[in-house]
Structure formats: C-alpha cells, structure tokens
Amino acid sequence: MVKIKIDGIEYEVDEKKNLISAAKDAGVDIPFFCYHPKLSVVGMCRMCLIEIEGIPRLQVACNTKVTEGLSIVTKSDRVKEAREGTMEFLLANHPLDCPVCDKAGECQLQDNSFGSGKGNSRFTLEKRNIPQEEIGSNLIINHNRCIVCYRCVRFEEEMVGESNLGLFERGYHSIIGLAKEEPINHNYQGALADICPVGALLNHKTLFKSRVWWYKSEESVCPGCSTGCKTYTNVRDNKMFRYMPRIDEEKDQYFLCDKGRFNVDWLNTNRLFSFYKNGEASKSAAVLDEISEKISKSKKIAVIGGAHESDQNLKSIKESLSKLGVPFVTEARVSPEQYKEPEQVDFQYTTDKRPNTKGAVDAGFVSSEGIDSIRSAAAKGEFDLIFVIKEKVSEILAGAPSESIVVLETNLTEDTTKAKYSVPIKAYSEQSGSFTNKKGWIQNFSKSMEAPKGLSSSEEIFSLLVTKTLELRSNTREAAVGNR
C-alpha cells in the first residue's frame, strides 16, 4: 500500500493496481472508455486525462503508475475542458440513436456524456453512415456507434487467443472490422458485446428483447460449469432473459462465456410442473405416498446426482436420509470429469459442466465406491429405490430396473416419462443458496425468480418423504400393538 493525493486529499491505495482502479477504491471516479483492468493499456480514448503535480501537460490516468507521493488532480477546469473536448470529438459522428440502441441504460458513452460532456454539439456536417454488419454467429457491429476504443481487438488477442478483429483505415475513415474471411465463432461473443462501452457490438440472441431498466436483477452464480462465474440475473415477467458478469477484481472474475451466459431457455420453457407415475401425470399426494411406502420397505437406497444443487440442499438431503435408519449411498459424481481436477476448455469454461461438484465432495455427498460400482449394483437390483437428481438416467443407469427409479427434475425430459416416478423441483434461480466452485470458493446466489405455487426444492421433497415415511412406520407400529 502507498499514499497518494487525489484532488488534495490523501488516500492509501494498492500500488499494484492501475490508477483508475486505485482511485475508484478511494471513491474517486475517473471517466474512461478504452481502459479495462484485464487488458493491456493503450491510452487511445483520451477520456481519463488528469493533471499530475510537477508535469506541465495533461496525462492519461490509465498509463500513470501508482507510486508513493503521487499527487493528481481530476476535477480542475483544465481537466474538465479537456474531457469536454474528447466527448465532443467522440459524439461528432455518433448517431445519437439511444432510443433504439440495446446498450441504452448501461452505456458508458451516455454516462460520460452526462458527466463530462457539454450538452450540445457544434458538429453541423453530415454524419458518416456505414452499414451494419454481421461479424459472428451471434454478433453484429454497428460501425456508426463505434468509438474505436480497441477493447474488442485486445480482448480477443489477449484473452481468447484469436485475432478475428482489426482496426482499418485512418482518421475519419477508421473502423473496427473482421480481419479474416470467416465470421467469429468462439465462446465469447457475449463478452465482446459486454466490454464494448457503447452499442457498437451487440448479440442477436438478446437484440431488442427488453430495455435494461425493465429487468429485476439479483446477484447470482453461473450454473454452467465448475468455474462458478459471478453473475447478475436479468429477470422480467418472471422469465430469465440473460446473465451479466458480476465483476470481482479480488478474485479475478470479469467475464462470462457464451455457454453459460445464454443458457436460459431451460428456466423459461418445458418445465416439469406435474408429478408423474409410469409416464403419466398424477397427483402429488398419491406419488409421494407411494414413494414413502417404498422407502419404508427398502433395505438400501441410492441418491445419484446433486452437483446441480446448492450446498444447503445437499446438506439437508443427507440429514433427512440419516433419520430413516436405512442404509443409503449418495454419489454426485456421475461423469469422468467430476473425478479429477476440471480441465480448461478455454480460459473460463471447464470440462466439468456442473456448478457444485466441489460442494458435493465437501458435503460428503459422494461414495467411496464411485458411480461405476453403484451402476453395477443398480443393474443387479441391489437398491430398492434410486433417486436421480437432475441427471440423465439413460446415461448413468443403463440396465437398472425402471421400477426402482425416482427422477427429481426441473424440466420435462424423456427420462421423466420413462421412470417409475418423476417429481418436479425448483430450479436454482427459484432458491437462495451457494455453490462451491472448483477452487473451493463458496459463492452465494440470491433467489431471482418466483417458483410456481406448490413447487418444492429437492431438499424439501426429501424432508417431506422422510416425514411421511416415519409417520407411516409409527402408524404401522401402533396398529401392530393394537392388534395384540
């Protein structure tokens, strides 16, 4: 930590951080466009101009090293005039089409225009007009809105490891465009739209779907893989529209991959709301009563899956099952990737596509035998009941008798119609809890959607089943005593 002065006030800041980030920690916002804490510094936008004591000319804050005794001025008339000039140049050719731009409401150009702009333009000539282009499988570029901050080019080269974009022409004619004939097809097209500070880069999948101020947002965690990226959920009319990255500089979390970001349809469509018996919709009471009766007669029970469930649900399920006095085995690891350290598919996405494998291991929701041994035992009929929590029965229990299988699912699948019983459960977004990611970080997520009335979580289902089973046993004992 070092001491620096900002506008005459002394602060203690982290010397390892960029000056813009260090100032923000101290509560001072320096406007910028091209700077990003995970990308190289280029100083292209000239928006973060400041005065530095002892240096006659204005300097860019993003390229100023944080050192002991540094003294800067961010709010002088000279600095304000320079920023106004920068904004005037950036807005000269900008179309000012905020009412139809998807970035409106979360646009840095809007924010900096209000905070540092003049409020009027002296540009009277015809603005340049370049046709919009599709440059990716889920990415379009509006050249007229682009301010040539170079963020997208740096992100691809430095984070994704590809060079699909480049800066072409000079001055008035400068544009960002494809450097190759093939369109962009990597896993971070959503991230490209995110880091664009204006509405130049946009995704087809979210285009014109909703205004950002209509969303209800909650802090959450991406359920797409073991990385556990922090997110904000964007919900409208109780439907999930998108995930947005929740930046955590301390844990080096800034981005979301497309596989996690756009995987929202399962929360909005094809949900399982009915209890099923033998492939047909049934009443909840009848299904739960039959399962409870089977539990009361069982000699051994298995619970497979659970790596999609929260830490709290897994702990509660084990506690409920322990009250039965019946031998049971739990195993959340159903794929080879879960039995080893997750491998990186790219710089974010991993081979383990479940968000809470580490949490399941820490909670003891695993067995010493492993899934192969359990699968073999199930095929031999050694389990009277097998509960499968949000996993594909056809893949992990081939050969097991369907009469013994109870599926707990959020969505209507082929497995739910083939199992003996199928029980609907809440999705993670309809609950609060935590996931433990591959590094052992316990990360909380908040409830962001309302579950349909009557829908229960997995732990509530097991708690109810155990309660019913114990009541059934008690009634059976009382009846036996009364008949003596």
PDB file of N, CA and C in Angstrom, residues 210-270:
ATOM      1  N   SER A 210     -35.549  -6.558 -24.575  1.00  0.00           N
ATOM      2  CA  SER A 210     -36.055  -5.796 -23.432  1.00  0.00           C
ATOM      3  C   SER A 210     -35.157  -4.601 -23.160  1.00  0.00           C
ATOM      4  N   ARG A 211     -35.724  -3.586 -22.547  1.00  0.00           N
ATOM      5  CA  ARG A 211     -34.940  -2.463 -22.037  1.00  0.00           C
ATOM      6  C   ARG A 211     -34.323  -2.871 -20.697  1.00  0.00           C
ATOM      7  N   VAL A 212     -33.091  -2.423 -20.441  1.00  0.00           N
ATOM      8  CA  VAL A 212     -32.379  -2.884 -19.257  1.00  0.00           C
ATOM      9  C   VAL A 212     -33.051  -2.432 -17.967  1.00  0.00           C
ATOM     10  N   TRP A 213     -33.747  -1.295 -18.005  1.00  0.00           N
ATOM     11  CA  TRP A 213     -34.378  -0.820 -16.769  1.00  0.00           C
ATOM     12  C   TRP A 213     -35.680  -1.563 -16.447  1.00  0.00           C
ATOM     13  N   TRP A 214     -36.103  -2.460 -17.317  1.00  0.00           N
ATOM     14  CA  TRP A 214     -37.267  -3.300 -17.017  1.00  0.00           C
ATOM     15  C   TRP A 214     -36.882  -4.575 -16.275  1.00  0.00           C
ATOM     16  N   TYR A 215     -35.589  -4.850 -16.201  1.00  0.00           N
ATOM     17  CA  TYR A 215     -35.146  -6.084 -15.560  1.00  0.00           C
ATOM     18  C   TYR A 215     -35.137  -5.966 -14.036  1.00  0.00           C
ATOM     19  N   LYS A 216     -35.438  -7.073 -13.402  1.00  0.00           N
ATOM     20  CA  LYS A 216     -35.204  -7.224 -11.972  1.00  0.00           C
ATOM     21  C   LYS A 216     -33.912  -8.020 -11.840  1.00  0.00           C
ATOM     22  N   SER A 217     -32.931  -7.475 -11.149  1.00  0.00           N
ATOM     23  CA  SER A 217     -31.614  -8.100 -11.086  1.00  0.00           C
ATOM     24  C   SER A 217     -31.267  -8.550  -9.673  1.00  0.00           C
ATOM     25  N   GLU A 218     -30.629  -9.711  -9.600  1.00  0.00           N
ATOM     26  CA  GLU A 218     -30.147 -10.246  -8.329  1.00  0.00           C
ATOM     27  C   GLU A 218     -28.738 -10.788  -8.523  1.00  0.00           C
ATOM     28  N   GLU A 219     -27.978 -10.819  -7.446  1.00  0.00           N
ATOM     29  CA  GLU A 219     -26.645 -11.410  -7.500  1.00  0.00           C
ATOM     30  C   GLU A 219     -26.771 -12.924  -7.563  1.00  0.00           C
ATOM     31  N   SER A 220     -26.024 -13.535  -8.475  1.00  0.00           N
ATOM     32  CA  SER A 220     -26.136 -14.971  -8.655  1.00  0.00           C
ATOM     33  C   SER A 220     -24.799 -15.560  -9.084  1.00  0.00           C
ATOM     34  N   VAL A 221     -24.820 -16.855  -9.417  1.00  0.00           N
ATOM     35  CA  VAL A 221     -23.631 -17.576  -9.869  1.00  0.00           C
ATOM     36  C   VAL A 221     -24.016 -18.390 -11.093  1.00  0.00           C
ATOM     37  N   CYS A 222     -23.174 -18.380 -12.123  1.00  0.00           N
ATOM     38  CA  CYS A 222     -23.463 -19.137 -13.343  1.00  0.00           C
ATOM     39  C   CYS A 222     -23.487 -20.631 -13.034  1.00  0.00           C
ATOM     40  N   PRO A 223     -24.556 -21.347 -13.444  1.00  0.00           N
ATOM     41  CA  PRO A 223     -24.647 -22.781 -13.178  1.00  0.00           C
ATOM     42  C   PRO A 223     -24.068 -23.648 -14.299  1.00  0.00           C
ATOM     43  N   GLY A 224     -23.332 -23.032 -15.241  1.00  0.00           N
ATOM     44  CA  GLY A 224     -22.927 -23.744 -16.446  1.00  0.00           C
ATOM     45  C   GLY A 224     -21.725 -24.652 -16.325  1.00  0.00           C
ATOM     46  N   CYS A 225     -20.827 -24.400 -15.364  1.00  0.00           N
ATOM     47  CA  CYS A 225     -19.655 -25.265 -15.198  1.00  0.00           C
ATOM     48  C   CYS A 225     -19.030 -25.016 -13.838  1.00  0.00           C
ATOM     49  N   SER A 226     -17.906 -25.679 -13.568  1.00  0.00           N
ATOM     50  CA  SER A 226     -17.304 -25.630 -12.233  1.00  0.00           C
ATOM     51  C   SER A 226     -16.537 -24.337 -11.951  1.00  0.00           C
ATOM     52  N   THR A 227     -16.388 -23.461 -12.941  1.00  0.00           N
ATOM     53  CA  THR A 227     -15.703 -22.186 -12.704  1.00  0.00           C
ATOM     54  C   THR A 227     -16.495 -21.308 -11.745  1.00  0.00           C
ATOM     55  N   GLY A 228     -17.817 -21.326 -11.881  1.00  0.00           N
ATOM     56  CA  GLY A 228     -18.663 -20.558 -10.963  1.00  0.00           C
ATOM     57  C   GLY A 228     -18.516 -19.062 -11.120  1.00  0.00           C
ATOM     58  N   CYS A 229     -18.653 -18.566 -12.338  1.00  0.00           N
ATOM     59  CA  CYS A 229     -18.545 -17.127 -12.580  1.00  0.00           C
ATOM     60  C   CYS A 229     -19.662 -16.377 -11.866  1.00  0.00           C
ATOM     61  N   LYS A 230     -19.321 -15.283 -11.242  1.00  0.00           N
ATOM     62  CA  LYS A 230     -20.328 -14.460 -10.578  1.00  0.00           C
ATOM     63  C   LYS A 230     -21.162 -13.729 -11.625  1.00  0.00           C
ATOM     64  N   THR A 231     -22.466 -13.657 -11.406  1.00  0.00           N
ATOM     65  CA  THR A 231     -23.362 -13.048 -12.389  1.00  0.00           C
ATOM     66  C   THR A 231     -24.396 -12.153 -11.718  1.00  0.00           C
ATOM     67  N   TYR A 232     -25.037 -11.359 -12.548  1.00  0.00           N
ATOM     68  CA  TYR A 232     -26.310 -10.724 -12.221  1.00  0.00           C
ATOM     69  C   TYR A 232     -27.369 -11.376 -13.100  1.00  0.00           C
ATOM     70  N   THR A 233     -28.483 -11.756 -12.513  1.00  0.00           N
ATOM     71  CA  THR A 233     -29.581 -12.285 -13.313  1.00  0.00           C
ATOM     72  C   THR A 233     -30.456 -11.130 -13.766  1.00  0.00           C
ATOM     73  N   ASN A 234     -30.941 -11.184 -14.988  1.00  0.00           N
ATOM     74  CA  ASN A 234     -31.865 -10.182 -15.513  1.00  0.00           C
ATOM     75  C   ASN A 234     -33.196 -10.855 -15.794  1.00  0.00           C
ATOM     76  N   VAL A 235     -34.181 -10.597 -14.928  1.00  0.00           N
ATOM     77  CA  VAL A 235     -35.488 -11.249 -14.994  1.00  0.00           C
ATOM     78  C   VAL A 235     -36.578 -10.216 -15.265  1.00  0.00           C
ATOM     79  N   ARG A 236     -37.482 -10.588 -16.148  1.00  0.00           N
ATOM     80  CA  ARG A 236     -38.629  -9.730 -16.440  1.00  0.00           C
ATOM     81  C   ARG A 236     -39.857 -10.623 -16.611  1.00  0.00           C
ATOM     82  N   ASP A 237     -40.954 -10.255 -15.966  1.00  0.00           N
ATOM     83  CA  ASP A 237     -42.186 -11.055 -16.013  1.00  0.00           C
ATOM     84  C   ASP A 237     -41.903 -12.500 -15.601  1.00  0.00           C
ATOM     85  N   ASN A 238     -41.028 -12.641 -14.619  1.00  0.00           N
ATOM     86  CA  ASN A 238     -40.648 -13.944 -14.054  1.00  0.00           C
ATOM     87  C   ASN A 238     -40.034 -14.878 -15.097  1.00  0.00           C
ATOM     88  N   LYS A 239     -39.390 -14.307 -16.098  1.00  0.00           N
ATOM     89  CA  LYS A 239     -38.643 -15.084 -17.081  1.00  0.00           C
ATOM     90  C   LYS A 239     -37.201 -14.595 -17.107  1.00  0.00           C
ATOM     91  N   MET A 240     -36.288 -15.537 -17.183  1.00  0.00           N
ATOM     92  CA  MET A 240     -34.873 -15.185 -17.243  1.00  0.00           C
ATOM     93  C   MET A 240     -34.514 -14.764 -18.671  1.00  0.00           C
ATOM     94  N   PHE A 241     -34.013 -13.533 -18.804  1.00  0.00           N
ATOM     95  CA  PHE A 241     -33.653 -13.020 -20.123  1.00  0.00           C
ATOM     96  C   PHE A 241     -32.162 -13.173 -20.415  1.00  0.00           C
ATOM     97  N   ARG A 242     -31.347 -12.950 -19.408  1.00  0.00           N
ATOM     98  CA  ARG A 242     -29.903 -13.044 -19.649  1.00  0.00           C
ATOM     99  C   ARG A 242     -29.150 -13.020 -18.325  1.00  0.00           C
ATOM    100  N   TYR A 243     -27.889 -13.443 -18.387  1.00  0.00           N
ATOM    101  CA  TYR A 243     -26.950 -13.272 -17.286  1.00  0.00           C
ATOM    102  C   TYR A 243     -25.945 -12.201 -17.688  1.00  0.00           C
ATOM    103  N   MET A 244     -25.522 -11.425 -16.718  1.00  0.00           N
ATOM    104  CA  MET A 244     -24.468 -10.436 -16.945  1.00  0.00           C
ATOM    105  C   MET A 244     -23.348 -10.670 -15.945  1.00  0.00           C
ATOM    106  N   PRO A 245     -22.108 -10.423 -16.326  1.00  0.00           N
ATOM    107  CA  PRO A 245     -20.989 -10.679 -15.407  1.00  0.00           C
ATOM    108  C   PRO A 245     -20.997  -9.751 -14.203  1.00  0.00           C
ATOM    109  N   ARG A 246     -20.704 -10.320 -13.041  1.00  0.00           N
ATOM    110  CA  ARG A 246     -20.572  -9.547 -11.802  1.00  0.00           C
ATOM    111  C   ARG A 246     -19.079  -9.480 -11.491  1.00  0.00           C
ATOM    112  N   ILE A 247     -18.505  -8.323 -11.708  1.00  0.00           N
ATOM    113  CA  ILE A 247     -17.048  -8.181 -11.627  1.00  0.00           C
ATOM    114  C   ILE A 247     -16.565  -8.281 -10.181  1.00  0.00           C
ATOM    115  N   ASP A 248     -15.539  -9.097  -9.991  1.00  0.00           N
ATOM    116  CA  ASP A 248     -14.881  -9.241  -8.697  1.00  0.00           C
ATOM    117  C   ASP A 248     -13.377  -9.187  -8.942  1.00  0.00           C
ATOM    118  N   GLU A 249     -12.793  -8.003  -8.773  1.00  0.00           N
ATOM    119  CA  GLU A 249     -11.378  -7.830  -9.069  1.00  0.00           C
ATOM    120  C   GLU A 249     -10.500  -8.658  -8.139  1.00  0.00           C
ATOM    121  N   GLU A 250     -10.926  -8.832  -6.885  1.00  0.00           N
ATOM    122  CA  GLU A 250     -10.123  -9.581  -5.925  1.00  0.00           C
ATOM    123  C   GLU A 250      -9.971 -11.037  -6.349  1.00  0.00           C
ATOM    124  N   LYS A 251     -11.010 -11.598  -6.966  1.00  0.00           N
ATOM    125  CA  LYS A 251     -10.973 -12.996  -7.399  1.00  0.00           C
ATOM    126  C   LYS A 251     -10.764 -13.132  -8.907  1.00  0.00           C
ATOM    127  N   ASP A 252     -10.415 -12.018  -9.534  1.00  0.00           N
ATOM    128  CA  ASP A 252     -10.064 -12.024 -10.958  1.00  0.00           C
ATOM    129  C   ASP A 252     -11.207 -12.544 -11.832  1.00  0.00           C
ATOM    130  N   GLN A 253     -12.434 -12.128 -11.510  1.00  0.00           N
ATOM    131  CA  GLN A 253     -13.608 -12.534 -12.282  1.00  0.00           C
ATOM    132  C   GLN A 253     -14.180 -11.303 -13.004  1.00  0.00           C
ATOM    133  N   TYR A 254     -14.185 -11.386 -14.340  1.00  0.00           N
ATOM    134  CA  TYR A 254     -14.635 -10.252 -15.146  1.00  0.00           C
ATOM    135  C   TYR A 254     -15.597 -10.649 -16.264  1.00  0.00           C
ATOM    136  N   PHE A 255     -15.499 -11.880 -16.739  1.00  0.00           N
ATOM    137  CA  PHE A 255     -16.191 -12.240 -17.975  1.00  0.00           C
ATOM    138  C   PHE A 255     -17.111 -13.454 -17.793  1.00  0.00           C
ATOM    139  N   LEU A 256     -17.970 -13.649 -18.789  1.00  0.00           N
ATOM    140  CA  LEU A 256     -18.816 -14.837 -18.884  1.00  0.00           C
ATOM    141  C   LEU A 256     -18.643 -15.444 -20.262  1.00  0.00           C
ATOM    142  N   CYS A 257     -18.628 -16.771 -20.328  1.00  0.00           N
ATOM    143  CA  CYS A 257     -18.589 -17.414 -21.640  1.00  0.00           C
ATOM    144  C   CYS A 257     -20.004 -17.547 -22.187  1.00  0.00           C
ATOM    145  N   ASP A 258     -20.130 -17.762 -23.479  1.00  0.00           N
ATOM    146  CA  ASP A 258     -21.454 -17.839 -24.112  1.00  0.00           C
ATOM    147  C   ASP A 258     -22.245 -19.054 -23.663  1.00  0.00           C
ATOM    148  N   LYS A 259     -21.563 -20.168 -23.390  1.00  0.00           N
ATOM    149  CA  LYS A 259     -22.268 -21.385 -22.992  1.00  0.00           C
ATOM    150  C   LYS A 259     -23.022 -21.169 -21.686  1.00  0.00           C
ATOM    151  N   GLY A 260     -22.457 -20.408 -20.789  1.00  0.00           N
ATOM    152  CA  GLY A 260     -23.144 -20.107 -19.545  1.00  0.00           C
ATOM    153  C   GLY A 260     -24.102 -18.941 -19.690  1.00  0.00           C
ATOM    154  N   ARG A 261     -23.678 -17.904 -20.382  1.00  0.00           N
ATOM    155  CA  ARG A 261     -24.448 -16.671 -20.488  1.00  0.00           C
ATOM    156  C   ARG A 261     -25.817 -16.860 -21.134  1.00  0.00           C
ATOM    157  N   PHE A 262     -25.870 -17.617 -22.213  1.00  0.00           N
ATOM    158  CA  PHE A 262     -27.109 -17.712 -22.987  1.00  0.00           C
ATOM    159  C   PHE A 262     -27.934 -18.968 -22.675  1.00  0.00           C
ATOM    160  N   ASN A 263     -27.510 -19.735 -21.677  1.00  0.00           N
ATOM    161  CA  ASN A 263     -28.240 -20.957 -21.326  1.00  0.00           C
ATOM    162  C   ASN A 263     -29.374 -20.630 -20.352  1.00  0.00           C
ATOM    163  N   VAL A 264     -30.415 -19.984 -20.861  1.00  0.00           N
ATOM    164  CA  VAL A 264     -31.531 -19.558 -20.017  1.00  0.00           C
ATOM    165  C   VAL A 264     -32.871 -20.160 -20.428  1.00  0.00           C
ATOM    166  N   ASP A 265     -32.956 -20.743 -21.618  1.00  0.00           N
ATOM    167  CA  ASP A 265     -34.245 -21.244 -22.109  1.00  0.00           C
ATOM    168  C   ASP A 265     -34.838 -22.314 -21.203  1.00  0.00           C
ATOM    169  N   TRP A 266     -33.980 -23.148 -20.584  1.00  0.00           N
ATOM    170  CA  TRP A 266     -34.481 -24.229 -19.737  1.00  0.00           C
ATOM    171  C   TRP A 266     -35.201 -23.696 -18.502  1.00  0.00           C
ATOM    172  N   LEU A 267     -34.925 -22.460 -18.128  1.00  0.00           N
ATOM    173  CA  LEU A 267     -35.610 -21.854 -16.981  1.00  0.00           C
ATOM    174  C   LEU A 267     -36.988 -21.319 -17.350  1.00  0.00           C
ATOM    175  N   ASN A 268     -37.223 -21.098 -18.638  1.00  0.00           N
ATOM    176  CA  ASN A 268     -38.455 -20.445 -19.084  1.00  0.00           C
ATOM    177  C   ASN A 268     -39.421 -21.365 -19.799  1.00  0.00           C
ATOM    178  N   THR A 269     -38.929 -22.451 -20.373  1.00  0.00           N
ATOM    179  CA  THR A 269     -39.793 -23.324 -21.181  1.00  0.00           C
ATOM    180  C   THR A 269     -39.599 -24.791 -20.799  1.00  0.00           C
ATOM    181  N   ASN A 270     -40.587 -25.587 -21.163  1.00  0.00           N
ATOM    182  CA  ASN A 270     -40.528 -27.041 -20.978  1.00  0.00           C
ATOM    183  C   ASN A 270     -40.254 -27.445 -19.534  1.00  0.00           C
TER     184      ASN A 270
END
